[in-house]
PDB file of C-alpha atoms in Angstrom:
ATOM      1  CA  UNK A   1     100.595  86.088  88.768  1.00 70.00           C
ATOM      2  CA  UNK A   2     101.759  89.981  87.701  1.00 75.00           C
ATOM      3  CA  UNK A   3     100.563  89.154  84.127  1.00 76.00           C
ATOM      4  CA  UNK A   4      97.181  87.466  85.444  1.00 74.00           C
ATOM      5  CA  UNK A   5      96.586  90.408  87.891  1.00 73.00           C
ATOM      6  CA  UNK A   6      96.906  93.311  85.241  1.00 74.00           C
ATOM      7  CA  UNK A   7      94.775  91.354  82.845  1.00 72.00           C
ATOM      8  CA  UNK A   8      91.830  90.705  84.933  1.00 70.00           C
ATOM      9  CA  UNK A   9      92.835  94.216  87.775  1.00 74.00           C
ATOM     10  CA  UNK A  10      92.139  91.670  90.136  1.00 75.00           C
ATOM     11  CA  UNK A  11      94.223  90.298  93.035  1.00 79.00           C
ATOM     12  CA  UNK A  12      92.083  87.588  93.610  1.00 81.00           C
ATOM     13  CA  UNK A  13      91.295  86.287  89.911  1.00 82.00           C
ATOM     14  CA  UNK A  14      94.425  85.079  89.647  1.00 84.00           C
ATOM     15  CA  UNK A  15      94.734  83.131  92.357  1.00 84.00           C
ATOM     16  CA  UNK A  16      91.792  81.431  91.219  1.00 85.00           C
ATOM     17  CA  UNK A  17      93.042  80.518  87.671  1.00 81.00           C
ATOM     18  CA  UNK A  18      96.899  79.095  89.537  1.00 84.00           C
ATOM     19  CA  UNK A  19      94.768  76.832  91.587  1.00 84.00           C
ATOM     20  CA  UNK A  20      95.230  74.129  89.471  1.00 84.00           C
ATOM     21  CA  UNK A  21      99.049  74.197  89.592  1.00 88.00           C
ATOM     22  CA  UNK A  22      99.904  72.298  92.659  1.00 89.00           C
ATOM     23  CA  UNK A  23      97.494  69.370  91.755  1.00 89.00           C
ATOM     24  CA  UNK A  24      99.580  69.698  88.491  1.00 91.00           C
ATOM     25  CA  UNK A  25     102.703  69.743  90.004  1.00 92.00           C
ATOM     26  CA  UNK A  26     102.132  66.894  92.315  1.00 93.00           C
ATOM     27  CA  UNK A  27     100.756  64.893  89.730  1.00 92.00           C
ATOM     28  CA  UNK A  28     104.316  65.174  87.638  1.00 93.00           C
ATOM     29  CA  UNK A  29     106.481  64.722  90.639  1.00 94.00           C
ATOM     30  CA  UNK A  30     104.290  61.592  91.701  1.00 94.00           C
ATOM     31  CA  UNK A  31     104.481  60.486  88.177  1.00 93.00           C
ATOM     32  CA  UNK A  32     108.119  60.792  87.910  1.00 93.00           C
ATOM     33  CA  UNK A  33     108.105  58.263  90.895  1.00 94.00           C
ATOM     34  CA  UNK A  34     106.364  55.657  89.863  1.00 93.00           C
ATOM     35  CA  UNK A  35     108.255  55.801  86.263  1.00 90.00           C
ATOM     36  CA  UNK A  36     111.287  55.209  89.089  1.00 91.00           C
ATOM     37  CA  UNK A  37     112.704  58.607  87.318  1.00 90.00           C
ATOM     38  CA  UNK A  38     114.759  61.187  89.215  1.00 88.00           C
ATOM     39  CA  UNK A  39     113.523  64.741  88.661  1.00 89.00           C
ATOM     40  CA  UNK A  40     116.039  65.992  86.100  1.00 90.00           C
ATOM     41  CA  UNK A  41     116.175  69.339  84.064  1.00 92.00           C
ATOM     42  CA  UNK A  42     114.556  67.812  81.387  1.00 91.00           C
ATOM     43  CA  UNK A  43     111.476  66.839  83.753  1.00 92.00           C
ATOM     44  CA  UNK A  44     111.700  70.400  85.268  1.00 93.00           C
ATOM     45  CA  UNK A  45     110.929  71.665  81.845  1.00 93.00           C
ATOM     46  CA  UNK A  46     108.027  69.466  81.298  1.00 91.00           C
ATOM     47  CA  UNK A  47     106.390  71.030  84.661  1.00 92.00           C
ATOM     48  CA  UNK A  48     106.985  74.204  83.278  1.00 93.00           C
ATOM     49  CA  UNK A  49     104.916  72.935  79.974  1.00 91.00           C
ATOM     50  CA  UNK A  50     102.358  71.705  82.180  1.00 91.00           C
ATOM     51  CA  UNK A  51     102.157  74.930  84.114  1.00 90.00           C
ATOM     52  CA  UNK A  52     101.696  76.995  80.951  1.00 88.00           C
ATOM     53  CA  UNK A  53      98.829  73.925  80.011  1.00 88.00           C
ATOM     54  CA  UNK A  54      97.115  73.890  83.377  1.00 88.00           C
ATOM     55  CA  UNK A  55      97.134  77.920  83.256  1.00 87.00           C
ATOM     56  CA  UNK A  56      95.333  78.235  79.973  1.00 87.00           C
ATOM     57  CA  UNK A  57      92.926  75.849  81.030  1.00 87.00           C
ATOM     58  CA  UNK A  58      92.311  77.782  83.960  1.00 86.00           C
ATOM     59  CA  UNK A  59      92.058  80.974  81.910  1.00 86.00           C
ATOM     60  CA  UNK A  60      89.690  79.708  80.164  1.00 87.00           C
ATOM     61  CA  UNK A  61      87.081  78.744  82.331  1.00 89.00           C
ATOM     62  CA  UNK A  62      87.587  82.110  84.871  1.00 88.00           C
ATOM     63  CA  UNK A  63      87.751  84.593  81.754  1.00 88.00           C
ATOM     64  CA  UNK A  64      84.148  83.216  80.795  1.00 91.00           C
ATOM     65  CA  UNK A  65      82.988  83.265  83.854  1.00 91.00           C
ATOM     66  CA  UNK A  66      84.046  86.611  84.878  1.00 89.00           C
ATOM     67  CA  UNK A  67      82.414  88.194  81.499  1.00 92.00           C
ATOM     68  CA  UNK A  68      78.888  86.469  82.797  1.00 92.00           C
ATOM     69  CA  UNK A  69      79.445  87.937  85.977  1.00 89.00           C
ATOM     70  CA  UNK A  70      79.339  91.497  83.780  1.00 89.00           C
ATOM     71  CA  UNK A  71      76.166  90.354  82.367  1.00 92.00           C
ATOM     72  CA  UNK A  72      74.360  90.029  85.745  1.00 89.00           C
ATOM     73  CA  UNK A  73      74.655  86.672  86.788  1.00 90.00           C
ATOM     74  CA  UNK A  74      75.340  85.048  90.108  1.00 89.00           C
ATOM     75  CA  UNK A  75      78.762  83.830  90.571  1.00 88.00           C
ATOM     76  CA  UNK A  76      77.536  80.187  90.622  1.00 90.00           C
ATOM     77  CA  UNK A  77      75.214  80.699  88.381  1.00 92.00           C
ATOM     78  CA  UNK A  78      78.534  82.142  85.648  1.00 92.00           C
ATOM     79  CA  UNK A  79      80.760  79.546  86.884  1.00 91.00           C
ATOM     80  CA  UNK A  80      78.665  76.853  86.376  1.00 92.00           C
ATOM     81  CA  UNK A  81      77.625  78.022  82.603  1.00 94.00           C
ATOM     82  CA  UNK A  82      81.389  78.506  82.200  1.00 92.00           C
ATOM     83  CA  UNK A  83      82.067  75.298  82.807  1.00 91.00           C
ATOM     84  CA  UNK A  84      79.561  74.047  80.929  1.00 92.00           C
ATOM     85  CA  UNK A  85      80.912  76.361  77.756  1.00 92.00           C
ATOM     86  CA  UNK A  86      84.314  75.462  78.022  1.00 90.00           C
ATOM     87  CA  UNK A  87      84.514  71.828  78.832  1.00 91.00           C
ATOM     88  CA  UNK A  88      84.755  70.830  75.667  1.00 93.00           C
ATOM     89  CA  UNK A  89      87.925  73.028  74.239  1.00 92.00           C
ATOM     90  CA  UNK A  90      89.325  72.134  77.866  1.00 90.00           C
ATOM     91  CA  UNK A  91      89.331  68.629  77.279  1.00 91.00           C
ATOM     92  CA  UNK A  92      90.662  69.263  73.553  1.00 92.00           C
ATOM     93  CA  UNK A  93      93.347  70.863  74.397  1.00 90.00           C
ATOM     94  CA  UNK A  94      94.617  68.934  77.353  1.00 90.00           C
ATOM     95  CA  UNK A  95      93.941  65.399  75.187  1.00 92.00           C
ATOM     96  CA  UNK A  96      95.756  67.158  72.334  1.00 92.00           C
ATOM     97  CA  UNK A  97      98.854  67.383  74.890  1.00 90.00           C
ATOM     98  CA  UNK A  98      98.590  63.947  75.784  1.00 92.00           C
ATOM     99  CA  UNK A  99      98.810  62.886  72.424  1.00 92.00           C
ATOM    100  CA  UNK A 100     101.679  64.841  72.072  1.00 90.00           C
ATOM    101  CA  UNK A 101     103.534  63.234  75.154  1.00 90.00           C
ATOM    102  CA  UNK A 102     102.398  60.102  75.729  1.00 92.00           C
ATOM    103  CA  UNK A 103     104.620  58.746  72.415  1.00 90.00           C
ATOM    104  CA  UNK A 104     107.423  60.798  74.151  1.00 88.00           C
ATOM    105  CA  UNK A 105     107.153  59.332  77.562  1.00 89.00           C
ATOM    106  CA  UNK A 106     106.587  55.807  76.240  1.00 89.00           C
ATOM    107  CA  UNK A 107     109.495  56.647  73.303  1.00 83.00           C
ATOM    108  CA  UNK A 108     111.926  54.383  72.638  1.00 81.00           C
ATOM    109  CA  UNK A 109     115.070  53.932  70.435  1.00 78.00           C
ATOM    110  CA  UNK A 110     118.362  56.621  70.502  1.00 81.00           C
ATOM    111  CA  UNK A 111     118.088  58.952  73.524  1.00 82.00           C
ATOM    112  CA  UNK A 112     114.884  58.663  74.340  1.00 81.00           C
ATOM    113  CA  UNK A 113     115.850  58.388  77.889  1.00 85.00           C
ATOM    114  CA  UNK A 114     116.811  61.747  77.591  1.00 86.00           C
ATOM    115  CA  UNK A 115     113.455  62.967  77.313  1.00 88.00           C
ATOM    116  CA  UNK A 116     110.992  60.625  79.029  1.00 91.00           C
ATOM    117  CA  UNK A 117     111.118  62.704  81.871  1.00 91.00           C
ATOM    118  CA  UNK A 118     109.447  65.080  80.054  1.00 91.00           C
ATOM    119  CA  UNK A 119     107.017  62.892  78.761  1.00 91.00           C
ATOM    120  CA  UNK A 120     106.067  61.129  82.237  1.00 92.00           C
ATOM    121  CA  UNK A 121     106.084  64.409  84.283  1.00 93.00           C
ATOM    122  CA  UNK A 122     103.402  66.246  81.337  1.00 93.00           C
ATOM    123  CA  UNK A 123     101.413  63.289  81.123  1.00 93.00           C
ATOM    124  CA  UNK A 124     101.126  62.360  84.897  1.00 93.00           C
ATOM    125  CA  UNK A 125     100.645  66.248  85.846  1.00 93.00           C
ATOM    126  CA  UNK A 126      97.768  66.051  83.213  1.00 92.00           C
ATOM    127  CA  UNK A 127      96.049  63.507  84.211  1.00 91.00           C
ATOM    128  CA  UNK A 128      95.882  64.779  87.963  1.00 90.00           C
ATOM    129  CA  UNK A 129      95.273  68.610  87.290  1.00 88.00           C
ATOM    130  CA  UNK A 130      92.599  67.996  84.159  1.00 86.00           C
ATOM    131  CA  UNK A 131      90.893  65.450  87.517  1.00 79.00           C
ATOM    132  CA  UNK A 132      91.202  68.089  89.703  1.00 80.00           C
ATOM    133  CA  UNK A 133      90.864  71.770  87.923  1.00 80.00           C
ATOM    134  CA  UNK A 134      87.331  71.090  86.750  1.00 83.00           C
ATOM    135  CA  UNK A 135      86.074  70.118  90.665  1.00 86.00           C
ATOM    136  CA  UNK A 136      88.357  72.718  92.465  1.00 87.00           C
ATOM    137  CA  UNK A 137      88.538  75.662  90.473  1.00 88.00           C
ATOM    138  CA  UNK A 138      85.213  76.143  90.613  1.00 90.00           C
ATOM    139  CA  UNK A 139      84.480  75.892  94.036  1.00 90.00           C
ATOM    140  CA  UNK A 140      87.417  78.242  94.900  1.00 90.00           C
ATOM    141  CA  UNK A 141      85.993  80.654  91.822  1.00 88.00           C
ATOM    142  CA  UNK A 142      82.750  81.164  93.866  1.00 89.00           C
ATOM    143  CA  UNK A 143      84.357  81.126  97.710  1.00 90.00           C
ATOM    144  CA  UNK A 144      87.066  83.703  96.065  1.00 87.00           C
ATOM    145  CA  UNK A 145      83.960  86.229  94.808  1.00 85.00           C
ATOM    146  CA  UNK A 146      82.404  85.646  97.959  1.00 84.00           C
ATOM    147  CA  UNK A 147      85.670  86.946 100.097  1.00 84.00           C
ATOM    148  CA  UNK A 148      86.215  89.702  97.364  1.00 79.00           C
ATOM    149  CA  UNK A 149      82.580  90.771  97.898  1.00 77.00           C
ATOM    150  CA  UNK A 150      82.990  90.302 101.622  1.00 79.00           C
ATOM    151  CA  UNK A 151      86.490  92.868 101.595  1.00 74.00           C
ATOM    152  CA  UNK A 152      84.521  95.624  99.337  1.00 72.00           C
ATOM    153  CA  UNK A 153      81.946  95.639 101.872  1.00 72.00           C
ATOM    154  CA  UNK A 154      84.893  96.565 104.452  1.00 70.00           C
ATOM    155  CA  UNK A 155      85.824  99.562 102.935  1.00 68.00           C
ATOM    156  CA  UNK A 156      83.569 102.679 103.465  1.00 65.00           C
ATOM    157  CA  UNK A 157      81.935 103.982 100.510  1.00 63.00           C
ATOM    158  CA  UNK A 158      83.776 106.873  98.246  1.00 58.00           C
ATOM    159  CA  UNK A 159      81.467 109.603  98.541  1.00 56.00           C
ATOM    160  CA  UNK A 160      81.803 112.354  95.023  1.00 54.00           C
ATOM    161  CA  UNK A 161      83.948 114.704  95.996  1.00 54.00           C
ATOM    162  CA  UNK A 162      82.654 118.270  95.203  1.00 55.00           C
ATOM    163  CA  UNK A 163      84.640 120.854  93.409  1.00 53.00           C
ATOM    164  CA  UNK A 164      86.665 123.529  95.089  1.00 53.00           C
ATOM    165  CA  UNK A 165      84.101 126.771  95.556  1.00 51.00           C
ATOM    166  CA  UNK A 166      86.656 128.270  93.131  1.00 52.00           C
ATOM    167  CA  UNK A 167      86.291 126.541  91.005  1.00 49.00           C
ATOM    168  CA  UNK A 168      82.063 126.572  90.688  1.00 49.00           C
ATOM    169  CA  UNK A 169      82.697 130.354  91.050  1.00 49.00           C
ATOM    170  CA  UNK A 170      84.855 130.926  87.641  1.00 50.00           C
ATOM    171  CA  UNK A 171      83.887 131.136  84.332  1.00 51.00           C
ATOM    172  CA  UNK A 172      84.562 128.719  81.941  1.00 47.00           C
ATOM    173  CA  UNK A 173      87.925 129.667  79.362  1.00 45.00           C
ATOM    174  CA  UNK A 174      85.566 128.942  76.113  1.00 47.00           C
ATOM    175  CA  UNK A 175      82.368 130.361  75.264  1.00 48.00           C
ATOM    176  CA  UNK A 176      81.002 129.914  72.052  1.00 49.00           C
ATOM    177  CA  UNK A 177      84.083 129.020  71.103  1.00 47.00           C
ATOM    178  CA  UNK A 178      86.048 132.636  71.603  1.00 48.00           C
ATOM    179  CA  UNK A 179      88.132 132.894  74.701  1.00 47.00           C
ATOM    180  CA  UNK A 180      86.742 135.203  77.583  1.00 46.00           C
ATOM    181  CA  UNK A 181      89.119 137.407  77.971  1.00 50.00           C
ATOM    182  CA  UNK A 182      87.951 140.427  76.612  1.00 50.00           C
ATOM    183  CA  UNK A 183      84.320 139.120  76.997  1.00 49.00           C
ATOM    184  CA  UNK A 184      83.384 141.370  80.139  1.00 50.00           C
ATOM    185  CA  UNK A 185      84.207 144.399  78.827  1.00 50.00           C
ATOM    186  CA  UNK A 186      82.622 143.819  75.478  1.00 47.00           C
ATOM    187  CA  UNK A 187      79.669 143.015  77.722  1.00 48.00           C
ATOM    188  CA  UNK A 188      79.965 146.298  79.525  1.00 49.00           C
ATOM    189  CA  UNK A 189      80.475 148.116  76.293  1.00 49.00           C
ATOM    190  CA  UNK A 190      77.099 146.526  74.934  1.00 50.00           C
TER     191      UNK A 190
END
């Protein structure tokens, strides 16, 4: 969340882009169920695969959306083009990781108990974030720039503060590129 919020100077962006981490999450531990698996260290390190997976996604679609927000658009409006630009790599890149685990999770032969956890708890967490992210992060994209446009609104305006009268008063230290202090009496000399 500390990387997420200096990236984007947001609070509220990431919170948007973890969204899809529970649904992740739950997805993995319900998998690891209904394999009848216990959740092991091994299956703890395929949710933290999965996090890192679901997270990109996640990037991917907000960091698009937030540079058409810069252009002008609506939040709705950038979301919804967002999604529309980044379905594609996000469904690349999660089928790419099931390819990767569903041979591990179905594995067989010399220790491949060892790491079917992994396998099941990717997979499963996969298949229930991929379901989820591209319905809910949306939505919660546009209610969060609603609520962040609702708290600016809370805050009084910043009016420009003016400058000291000192400082308006006194000469500037360059003029022309010499330094003014001989310049008045060179001026009263003249």
């Amino acid at each position: 969340y500390i990387v997420l919020g200096i990236l984007y100077e947001s609070f509220i962006h990431p919170l948007t882009i973890l969204t899809g981490l529970p649904s992740a999450v739950l997805g993995a531990l319900v998998a690891l169920r209904l394999a009848g698996m216990d959740l092991s260290v091994i299956a703890v390190i395929g949710i933290l695969m999965l996090i890192g997976i679901v997270k990109k996604n996640g990037i991917m679609m907000i960091d698009v959306a937030l540079e058409l927000r810069r252009e002008g658009m609506s939040p709705l409006e950038s979301i919804h083009k967002a999604c529309l630009m980044r379905f594609r790599p996000i469904m690349m890149t999660t089928l790419a990781a099931l390819m990767g685990t569903i041979p591990i999770a179905l594995g067989t032969g010399a220790s491949a108990e060892l790491r079917q956890p992994l396998g099941v708890a990717v997979v499963g967490g996969l298949v229930a974030s991929q379901a989820l992210t591209l319905f809910v992060t949306p939505v919660i994209y546009v209610y969060m720039e609603h609520f962040s446009g609702w708290l600016v609104g809370l805050w009084p305006k910043r009016r420009d503060k003016q400058p000291p009268a000192e400082a308006v008063d006194q000469p500037s230290l360059f003029e022309g590129g010499e330094a003014l202090q001989g310049a008045p009496q060179k001026a009263a000399a003249e």
